[in-house]
Amino acid sequence: MRLDRLWAEDRPAKFILGSLLVLGAMARLVPIATNRFHQDEALYSTWALYIVTGRDMLLNGFPVDKPPLFLYTLALFFRLFGPSEVTARLPGVLASTASVALVTYLARRLYDRPTALAAAALMALSPFNILFAPTALTDPLLVALVLGALCLAVEGRWTGAGVVVGLAAATKQQGLLF
């Protein structure tokens, strides 16, 4: 079921949801260049640079302990926008912002509009989520993919849910737990 059908004929709720999504996205973008890389961010970005430059596209020369999806996503962003700390953090910001919409969808399908709006507000304005989103770490993408799988499962689209959980596991090993 599409999100617009869930919110049909409810303009105030659409406005509140839209405002929360914009506010959530802006809150995640503000700290994107505030801090320098954490060691893991630097490591993942280095691996992505080796991929995008073609020096070691399969990372055979490194003891990589992460599944490949996040690293290749990072490499794609480097290819599209150029390598930088801000570029490395964009996938996390986008995934975290998408998570706000996915949590809203899930709450609306399982409960009601007020619950969905409360879930959207909590996710959009969560200090932990806001500060963790602008990182070049695997977790924001993992969470977005798991939420996407849950949204598909709620719709009874089991194959799609399984594929998306597989993508979550290809992002971080903990995706297997879902």
mmCIF file with all atom_site columns, C-alpha atoms in Angstrom:
data_model
loop_
_atom_site.group_PDB
_atom_site.id
_atom_site.type_symbol
_atom_site.label_atom_id
_atom_site.label_alt_id
_atom_site.label_comp_id
_atom_site.label_asym_id
_atom_site.label_entity_id
_atom_site.label_seq_id
_atom_site.pdbx_PDB_ins_code
_atom_site.Cartn_x
_atom_site.Cartn_y
_atom_site.Cartn_z
_atom_site.occupancy
_atom_site.B_iso_or_equiv
_atom_site.pdbx_formal_charge
_atom_site.auth_seq_id
_atom_site.auth_comp_id
_atom_site.auth_asym_id
_atom_site.auth_atom_id
_atom_site.pdbx_PDB_model_num
ATOM 1   C CA . MET A 1 1   ? 0.000  0.000   0.000  1.00 0.00 ? 1   MET A CA 1
ATOM 2   C CA . ARG A 1 2   ? 1.378  3.406   -0.925 1.00 0.00 ? 2   ARG A CA 1
ATOM 3   C CA . LEU A 1 3   ? 1.986  6.065   1.706  1.00 0.00 ? 3   LEU A CA 1
ATOM 4   C CA . ASP A 1 4   ? -0.310 8.587   -0.008 1.00 0.00 ? 4   ASP A CA 1
ATOM 5   C CA . ARG A 1 5   ? -3.228 6.147   0.306  1.00 0.00 ? 5   ARG A CA 1
ATOM 6   C CA . LEU A 1 6   ? -2.583 5.820   4.017  1.00 0.00 ? 6   LEU A CA 1
ATOM 7   C CA . TRP A 1 7   ? -2.854 9.597   4.403  1.00 0.00 ? 7   TRP A CA 1
ATOM 8   C CA . ALA A 1 8   ? -5.619 10.287  1.861  1.00 0.00 ? 8   ALA A CA 1
ATOM 9   C CA . GLU A 1 9   ? -7.885 13.217  2.668  1.00 0.00 ? 9   GLU A CA 1
ATOM 10  C CA . ASP A 1 10  ? -5.925 14.199  5.792  1.00 0.00 ? 10  ASP A CA 1
ATOM 11  C CA . ARG A 1 11  ? -4.117 17.425  4.909  1.00 0.00 ? 11  ARG A CA 1
ATOM 12  C CA . PRO A 1 12  ? -3.094 18.411  8.446  1.00 0.00 ? 12  PRO A CA 1
ATOM 13  C CA . ALA A 1 13  ? -1.455 15.012  8.979  1.00 0.00 ? 13  ALA A CA 1
ATOM 14  C CA . LYS A 1 14  ? 0.288  15.268  5.587  1.00 0.00 ? 14  LYS A CA 1
ATOM 15  C CA . PHE A 1 15  ? 1.583  18.716  6.491  1.00 0.00 ? 15  PHE A CA 1
ATOM 16  C CA . ILE A 1 16  ? 2.848  17.546  9.883  1.00 0.00 ? 16  ILE A CA 1
ATOM 17  C CA . LEU A 1 17  ? 4.510  14.496  8.345  1.00 0.00 ? 17  LEU A CA 1
ATOM 18  C CA . GLY A 1 18  ? 6.095  16.545  5.560  1.00 0.00 ? 18  GLY A CA 1
ATOM 19  C CA . SER A 1 19  ? 7.350  19.079  8.091  1.00 0.00 ? 19  SER A CA 1
ATOM 20  C CA . LEU A 1 20  ? 8.818  16.329  10.252 1.00 0.00 ? 20  LEU A CA 1
ATOM 21  C CA . LEU A 1 21  ? 10.596 14.796  7.261  1.00 0.00 ? 21  LEU A CA 1
ATOM 22  C CA . VAL A 1 22  ? 12.091 18.160  6.234  1.00 0.00 ? 22  VAL A CA 1
ATOM 23  C CA . LEU A 1 23  ? 13.024 19.001  9.824  1.00 0.00 ? 23  LEU A CA 1
ATOM 24  C CA . GLY A 1 24  ? 14.545 15.562  10.291 1.00 0.00 ? 24  GLY A CA 1
ATOM 25  C CA . ALA A 1 25  ? 16.595 15.861  7.102  1.00 0.00 ? 25  ALA A CA 1
ATOM 26  C CA . MET A 1 26  ? 17.839 19.331  8.010  1.00 0.00 ? 26  MET A CA 1
ATOM 27  C CA . ALA A 1 27  ? 18.719 18.229  11.551 1.00 0.00 ? 27  ALA A CA 1
ATOM 28  C CA . ARG A 1 28  ? 20.800 15.393  10.116 1.00 0.00 ? 28  ARG A CA 1
ATOM 29  C CA . LEU A 1 29  ? 22.596 17.650  7.642  1.00 0.00 ? 29  LEU A CA 1
ATOM 30  C CA . VAL A 1 30  ? 23.617 20.317  10.169 1.00 0.00 ? 30  VAL A CA 1
ATOM 31  C CA . PRO A 1 31  ? 26.333 18.266  11.936 1.00 0.00 ? 31  PRO A CA 1
ATOM 32  C CA . ILE A 1 32  ? 27.613 16.562  8.753  1.00 0.00 ? 32  ILE A CA 1
ATOM 33  C CA . ALA A 1 33  ? 30.936 18.432  8.732  1.00 0.00 ? 33  ALA A CA 1
ATOM 34  C CA . THR A 1 34  ? 31.211 19.187  12.446 1.00 0.00 ? 34  THR A CA 1
ATOM 35  C CA . ASN A 1 35  ? 33.616 16.426  13.440 1.00 0.00 ? 35  ASN A CA 1
ATOM 36  C CA . ARG A 1 36  ? 36.542 14.791  11.731 1.00 0.00 ? 36  ARG A CA 1
ATOM 37  C CA . PHE A 1 37  ? 36.410 11.101  10.848 1.00 0.00 ? 37  PHE A CA 1
ATOM 38  C CA . HIS A 1 38  ? 36.256 8.435   13.513 1.00 0.00 ? 38  HIS A CA 1
ATOM 39  C CA . GLN A 1 39  ? 38.789 5.651   12.897 1.00 0.00 ? 39  GLN A CA 1
ATOM 40  C CA . ASP A 1 40  ? 36.148 3.329   11.430 1.00 0.00 ? 40  ASP A CA 1
ATOM 41  C CA . GLU A 1 41  ? 34.843 6.049   9.113  1.00 0.00 ? 41  GLU A CA 1
ATOM 42  C CA . ALA A 1 42  ? 38.378 6.643   7.858  1.00 0.00 ? 42  ALA A CA 1
ATOM 43  C CA . LEU A 1 43  ? 38.923 2.932   7.318  1.00 0.00 ? 43  LEU A CA 1
ATOM 44  C CA . TYR A 1 44  ? 35.659 2.413   5.414  1.00 0.00 ? 44  TYR A CA 1
ATOM 45  C CA . SER A 1 45  ? 36.332 5.487   3.297  1.00 0.00 ? 45  SER A CA 1
ATOM 46  C CA . THR A 1 46  ? 39.847 4.277   2.499  1.00 0.00 ? 46  THR A CA 1
ATOM 47  C CA . TRP A 1 47  ? 38.447 0.954   1.341  1.00 0.00 ? 47  TRP A CA 1
ATOM 48  C CA . ALA A 1 48  ? 35.841 2.763   -0.766 1.00 0.00 ? 48  ALA A CA 1
ATOM 49  C CA . LEU A 1 49  ? 38.599 4.870   -2.338 1.00 0.00 ? 49  LEU A CA 1
ATOM 50  C CA . TYR A 1 50  ? 40.480 1.717   -3.294 1.00 0.00 ? 50  TYR A CA 1
ATOM 51  C CA . ILE A 1 51  ? 37.290 0.432   -4.923 1.00 0.00 ? 51  ILE A CA 1
ATOM 52  C CA . VAL A 1 52  ? 36.377 3.629   -6.769 1.00 0.00 ? 52  VAL A CA 1
ATOM 53  C CA . THR A 1 53  ? 39.900 4.263   -8.069 1.00 0.00 ? 53  THR A CA 1
ATOM 54  C CA . GLY A 1 54  ? 40.220 0.687   -9.315 1.00 0.00 ? 54  GLY A CA 1
ATOM 55  C CA . ARG A 1 55  ? 43.398 0.065   -7.294 1.00 0.00 ? 55  ARG A CA 1
ATOM 56  C CA . ASP A 1 56  ? 41.827 -2.896  -5.499 1.00 0.00 ? 56  ASP A CA 1
ATOM 57  C CA . MET A 1 57  ? 38.155 -3.223  -6.462 1.00 0.00 ? 57  MET A CA 1
ATOM 58  C CA . LEU A 1 58  ? 37.709 -6.488  -4.552 1.00 0.00 ? 58  LEU A CA 1
ATOM 59  C CA . LEU A 1 59  ? 39.798 -5.369  -1.568 1.00 0.00 ? 59  LEU A CA 1
ATOM 60  C CA . ASN A 1 60  ? 41.965 -8.459  -1.829 1.00 0.00 ? 60  ASN A CA 1
ATOM 61  C CA . GLY A 1 61  ? 44.880 -6.650  -0.202 1.00 0.00 ? 61  GLY A CA 1
ATOM 62  C CA . PHE A 1 62  ? 43.016 -5.861  3.024  1.00 0.00 ? 62  PHE A CA 1
ATOM 63  C CA . PRO A 1 63  ? 41.652 -7.919  5.915  1.00 0.00 ? 63  PRO A CA 1
ATOM 64  C CA . VAL A 1 64  ? 38.080 -6.645  5.445  1.00 0.00 ? 64  VAL A CA 1
ATOM 65  C CA . ASP A 1 65  ? 35.716 -7.629  8.228  1.00 0.00 ? 65  ASP A CA 1
ATOM 66  C CA . LYS A 1 66  ? 32.535 -6.077  6.803  1.00 0.00 ? 66  LYS A CA 1
ATOM 67  C CA . PRO A 1 67  ? 30.111 -7.255  4.132  1.00 0.00 ? 67  PRO A CA 1
ATOM 68  C CA . PRO A 1 68  ? 30.463 -5.369  0.838  1.00 0.00 ? 68  PRO A CA 1
ATOM 69  C CA . LEU A 1 69  ? 27.224 -3.410  0.284  1.00 0.00 ? 69  LEU A CA 1
ATOM 70  C CA . PHE A 1 70  ? 28.074 -0.377  2.404  1.00 0.00 ? 70  PHE A CA 1
ATOM 71  C CA . LEU A 1 71  ? 31.604 -0.127  1.016  1.00 0.00 ? 71  LEU A CA 1
ATOM 72  C CA . TYR A 1 72  ? 30.368 -0.214  -2.580 1.00 0.00 ? 72  TYR A CA 1
ATOM 73  C CA . THR A 1 73  ? 27.635 2.302   -1.720 1.00 0.00 ? 73  THR A CA 1
ATOM 74  C CA . LEU A 1 74  ? 30.323 4.595   -0.348 1.00 0.00 ? 74  LEU A CA 1
ATOM 75  C CA . ALA A 1 75  ? 32.392 4.050   -3.496 1.00 0.00 ? 75  ALA A CA 1
ATOM 76  C CA . LEU A 1 76  ? 29.375 4.974   -5.630 1.00 0.00 ? 76  LEU A CA 1
ATOM 77  C CA . PHE A 1 77  ? 28.915 8.231   -3.700 1.00 0.00 ? 77  PHE A CA 1
ATOM 78  C CA . PHE A 1 78  ? 32.624 8.990   -4.128 1.00 0.00 ? 78  PHE A CA 1
ATOM 79  C CA . ARG A 1 79  ? 32.261 8.385   -7.862 1.00 0.00 ? 79  ARG A CA 1
ATOM 80  C CA . LEU A 1 80  ? 29.205 10.657  -8.099 1.00 0.00 ? 80  LEU A CA 1
ATOM 81  C CA . PHE A 1 81  ? 30.226 13.504  -5.768 1.00 0.00 ? 81  PHE A CA 1
ATOM 82  C CA . GLY A 1 82  ? 33.979 13.164  -5.303 1.00 0.00 ? 82  GLY A CA 1
ATOM 83  C CA . PRO A 1 83  ? 35.794 11.781  -2.279 1.00 0.00 ? 83  PRO A CA 1
ATOM 84  C CA . SER A 1 84  ? 35.422 13.852  0.897  1.00 0.00 ? 84  SER A CA 1
ATOM 85  C CA . GLU A 1 85  ? 34.321 13.440  4.476  1.00 0.00 ? 85  GLU A CA 1
ATOM 86  C CA . VAL A 1 86  ? 30.970 15.053  3.694  1.00 0.00 ? 86  VAL A CA 1
ATOM 87  C CA . THR A 1 87  ? 30.397 12.762  0.711  1.00 0.00 ? 87  THR A CA 1
ATOM 88  C CA . ALA A 1 88  ? 31.227 9.719   2.839  1.00 0.00 ? 88  ALA A CA 1
ATOM 89  C CA . ARG A 1 89  ? 28.543 10.770  5.316  1.00 0.00 ? 89  ARG A CA 1
ATOM 90  C CA . LEU A 1 90  ? 25.774 11.394  2.774  1.00 0.00 ? 90  LEU A CA 1
ATOM 91  C CA . PRO A 1 91  ? 24.594 7.746   2.599  1.00 0.00 ? 91  PRO A CA 1
ATOM 92  C CA . GLY A 1 92  ? 24.036 7.767   6.364  1.00 0.00 ? 92  GLY A CA 1
ATOM 93  C CA . VAL A 1 93  ? 22.065 11.012  6.224  1.00 0.00 ? 93  VAL A CA 1
ATOM 94  C CA . LEU A 1 94  ? 19.893 9.744   3.371  1.00 0.00 ? 94  LEU A CA 1
ATOM 95  C CA . ALA A 1 95  ? 19.327 6.369   5.027  1.00 0.00 ? 95  ALA A CA 1
ATOM 96  C CA . SER A 1 96  ? 18.456 7.962   8.349  1.00 0.00 ? 96  SER A CA 1
ATOM 97  C CA . THR A 1 97  ? 16.027 10.370  6.714  1.00 0.00 ? 97  THR A CA 1
ATOM 98  C CA . ALA A 1 98  ? 14.430 7.462   4.853  1.00 0.00 ? 98  ALA A CA 1
ATOM 99  C CA . SER A 1 99  ? 14.144 5.673   8.199  1.00 0.00 ? 99  SER A CA 1
ATOM 100 C CA . VAL A 1 100 ? 11.852 8.434   9.443  1.00 0.00 ? 100 VAL A CA 1
ATOM 101 C CA . ALA A 1 101 ? 9.478  7.773   6.538  1.00 0.00 ? 101 ALA A CA 1
ATOM 102 C CA . LEU A 1 102 ? 9.752  3.994   6.946  1.00 0.00 ? 102 LEU A CA 1
ATOM 103 C CA . VAL A 1 103 ? 8.983  4.095   10.682 1.00 0.00 ? 103 VAL A CA 1
ATOM 104 C CA . THR A 1 104 ? 6.006  6.321   9.927  1.00 0.00 ? 104 THR A CA 1
ATOM 105 C CA . TYR A 1 105 ? 4.726  3.905   7.301  1.00 0.00 ? 105 TYR A CA 1
ATOM 106 C CA . LEU A 1 106 ? 5.152  0.942   9.609  1.00 0.00 ? 106 LEU A CA 1
ATOM 107 C CA . ALA A 1 107 ? 3.416  2.658   12.531 1.00 0.00 ? 107 ALA A CA 1
ATOM 108 C CA . ARG A 1 108 ? 0.529  3.754   10.304 1.00 0.00 ? 108 ARG A CA 1
ATOM 109 C CA . ARG A 1 109 ? 0.029  0.251   8.912  1.00 0.00 ? 109 ARG A CA 1
ATOM 110 C CA . LEU A 1 110 ? 0.166  -1.368  12.343 1.00 0.00 ? 110 LEU A CA 1
ATOM 111 C CA . TYR A 1 111 ? -1.638 1.269   14.415 1.00 0.00 ? 111 TYR A CA 1
ATOM 112 C CA . ASP A 1 112 ? -3.190 4.618   13.477 1.00 0.00 ? 112 ASP A CA 1
ATOM 113 C CA . ARG A 1 113 ? -2.357 8.130   12.265 1.00 0.00 ? 113 ARG A CA 1
ATOM 114 C CA . PRO A 1 114 ? -1.638 9.658   15.681 1.00 0.00 ? 114 PRO A CA 1
ATOM 115 C CA . THR A 1 115 ? 0.747  6.806   16.481 1.00 0.00 ? 115 THR A CA 1
ATOM 116 C CA . ALA A 1 116 ? 2.421  7.190   13.089 1.00 0.00 ? 116 ALA A CA 1
ATOM 117 C CA . LEU A 1 117 ? 2.903  10.917  13.617 1.00 0.00 ? 117 LEU A CA 1
ATOM 118 C CA . ALA A 1 118 ? 4.292  10.303  17.111 1.00 0.00 ? 118 ALA A CA 1
ATOM 119 C CA . ALA A 1 119 ? 6.686  7.689   15.692 1.00 0.00 ? 119 ALA A CA 1
ATOM 120 C CA . ALA A 1 120 ? 7.747  10.121  12.947 1.00 0.00 ? 120 ALA A CA 1
ATOM 121 C CA . ALA A 1 121 ? 8.384  12.860  15.499 1.00 0.00 ? 121 ALA A CA 1
ATOM 122 C CA . LEU A 1 122 ? 10.369 10.570  17.781 1.00 0.00 ? 122 LEU A CA 1
ATOM 123 C CA . MET A 1 123 ? 12.484 9.255   14.926 1.00 0.00 ? 123 MET A CA 1
ATOM 124 C CA . ALA A 1 124 ? 12.980 12.638  13.240 1.00 0.00 ? 124 ALA A CA 1
ATOM 125 C CA . LEU A 1 125 ? 13.933 14.413  16.470 1.00 0.00 ? 125 LEU A CA 1
ATOM 126 C CA . SER A 1 126 ? 15.831 11.654  18.265 1.00 0.00 ? 126 SER A CA 1
ATOM 127 C CA . PRO A 1 127 ? 19.159 13.163  19.374 1.00 0.00 ? 127 PRO A CA 1
ATOM 128 C CA . PHE A 1 128 ? 20.920 9.813   18.982 1.00 0.00 ? 128 PHE A CA 1
ATOM 129 C CA . ASN A 1 129 ? 19.542 9.328   15.487 1.00 0.00 ? 129 ASN A CA 1
ATOM 130 C CA . ILE A 1 130 ? 20.410 12.894  14.478 1.00 0.00 ? 130 ILE A CA 1
ATOM 131 C CA . LEU A 1 131 ? 23.994 12.653  15.704 1.00 0.00 ? 131 LEU A CA 1
ATOM 132 C CA . PHE A 1 132 ? 24.589 9.117   14.403 1.00 0.00 ? 132 PHE A CA 1
ATOM 133 C CA . ALA A 1 133 ? 23.138 9.746   10.932 1.00 0.00 ? 133 ALA A CA 1
ATOM 134 C CA . PRO A 1 134 ? 25.936 11.946  9.558  1.00 0.00 ? 134 PRO A CA 1
ATOM 135 C CA . THR A 1 135 ? 28.600 9.279   9.895  1.00 0.00 ? 135 THR A CA 1
ATOM 136 C CA . ALA A 1 136 ? 30.328 7.058   7.390  1.00 0.00 ? 136 ALA A CA 1
ATOM 137 C CA . LEU A 1 137 ? 29.330 4.005   9.417  1.00 0.00 ? 137 LEU A CA 1
ATOM 138 C CA . THR A 1 138 ? 27.241 1.009   8.401  1.00 0.00 ? 138 THR A CA 1
ATOM 139 C CA . ASP A 1 139 ? 24.457 1.359   10.964 1.00 0.00 ? 139 ASP A CA 1
ATOM 140 C CA . PRO A 1 140 ? 22.167 4.018   9.401  1.00 0.00 ? 140 PRO A CA 1
ATOM 141 C CA . LEU A 1 141 ? 21.965 2.010   6.162  1.00 0.00 ? 141 LEU A CA 1
ATOM 142 C CA . LEU A 1 142 ? 21.408 -1.223  8.108  1.00 0.00 ? 142 LEU A CA 1
ATOM 143 C CA . VAL A 1 143 ? 18.518 0.320   10.053 1.00 0.00 ? 143 VAL A CA 1
ATOM 144 C CA . ALA A 1 144 ? 16.893 1.725   6.906  1.00 0.00 ? 144 ALA A CA 1
ATOM 145 C CA . LEU A 1 145 ? 17.094 -1.640  5.156  1.00 0.00 ? 145 LEU A CA 1
ATOM 146 C CA . VAL A 1 146 ? 15.678 -3.516  8.149  1.00 0.00 ? 146 VAL A CA 1
ATOM 147 C CA . LEU A 1 147 ? 12.811 -1.028  8.384  1.00 0.00 ? 147 LEU A CA 1
ATOM 148 C CA . GLY A 1 148 ? 12.229 -1.422  4.646  1.00 0.00 ? 148 GLY A CA 1
ATOM 149 C CA . ALA A 1 149 ? 12.056 -5.190  5.081  1.00 0.00 ? 149 ALA A CA 1
ATOM 150 C CA . LEU A 1 150 ? 9.551  -4.783  7.916  1.00 0.00 ? 150 LEU A CA 1
ATOM 151 C CA . CYS A 1 151 ? 7.397  -2.520  5.740  1.00 0.00 ? 151 CYS A CA 1
ATOM 152 C CA . LEU A 1 152 ? 7.398  -5.152  2.995  1.00 0.00 ? 152 LEU A CA 1
ATOM 153 C CA . ALA A 1 153 ? 6.618  -7.907  5.494  1.00 0.00 ? 153 ALA A CA 1
ATOM 154 C CA . VAL A 1 154 ? 3.651  -5.956  6.842  1.00 0.00 ? 154 VAL A CA 1
ATOM 155 C CA . GLU A 1 155 ? 2.333  -5.862  3.280  1.00 0.00 ? 155 GLU A CA 1
ATOM 156 C CA . GLY A 1 156 ? 2.787  -9.633  2.945  1.00 0.00 ? 156 GLY A CA 1
ATOM 157 C CA . ARG A 1 157 ? 5.543  -9.221  0.340  1.00 0.00 ? 157 ARG A CA 1
ATOM 158 C CA . TRP A 1 158 ? 7.729  -11.933 1.761  1.00 0.00 ? 158 TRP A CA 1
ATOM 159 C CA . THR A 1 159 ? 10.112 -12.303 -1.162 1.00 0.00 ? 159 THR A CA 1
ATOM 160 C CA . GLY A 1 160 ? 10.837 -8.593  -1.215 1.00 0.00 ? 160 GLY A CA 1
ATOM 161 C CA . ALA A 1 161 ? 11.228 -8.560  2.564  1.00 0.00 ? 161 ALA A CA 1
ATOM 162 C CA . GLY A 1 162 ? 13.691 -11.442 2.319  1.00 0.00 ? 162 GLY A CA 1
ATOM 163 C CA . VAL A 1 163 ? 15.696 -9.696  -0.401 1.00 0.00 ? 163 VAL A CA 1
ATOM 164 C CA . VAL A 1 164 ? 15.883 -6.501  1.633  1.00 0.00 ? 164 VAL A CA 1
ATOM 165 C CA . VAL A 1 165 ? 16.921 -8.399  4.775  1.00 0.00 ? 165 VAL A CA 1
ATOM 166 C CA . GLY A 1 166 ? 19.610 -9.991  2.608  1.00 0.00 ? 166 GLY A CA 1
ATOM 167 C CA . LEU A 1 167 ? 20.741 -6.494  1.619  1.00 0.00 ? 167 LEU A CA 1
ATOM 168 C CA . ALA A 1 168 ? 20.785 -5.552  5.298  1.00 0.00 ? 168 ALA A CA 1
ATOM 169 C CA . ALA A 1 169 ? 23.030 -8.543  6.014  1.00 0.00 ? 169 ALA A CA 1
ATOM 170 C CA . ALA A 1 170 ? 25.213 -7.490  3.072  1.00 0.00 ? 170 ALA A CA 1
ATOM 171 C CA . THR A 1 171 ? 25.574 -4.126  4.828  1.00 0.00 ? 171 THR A CA 1
ATOM 172 C CA . LYS A 1 172 ? 26.454 -5.377  8.302  1.00 0.00 ? 172 LYS A CA 1
ATOM 173 C CA . GLN A 1 173 ? 26.574 -8.872  9.753  1.00 0.00 ? 173 GLN A CA 1
ATOM 174 C CA . GLN A 1 174 ? 23.953 -8.023  12.377 1.00 0.00 ? 174 GLN A CA 1
ATOM 175 C CA . GLY A 1 175 ? 21.401 -7.839  9.550  1.00 0.00 ? 175 GLY A CA 1
ATOM 176 C CA . LEU A 1 176 ? 21.269 -11.633 9.836  1.00 0.00 ? 176 LEU A CA 1
ATOM 177 C CA . LEU A 1 177 ? 19.623 -11.268 13.239 1.00 0.00 ? 177 LEU A CA 1
ATOM 178 C CA . PHE A 1 178 ? 16.537 -9.801  11.608 1.00 0.00 ? 178 PHE A CA 1
#
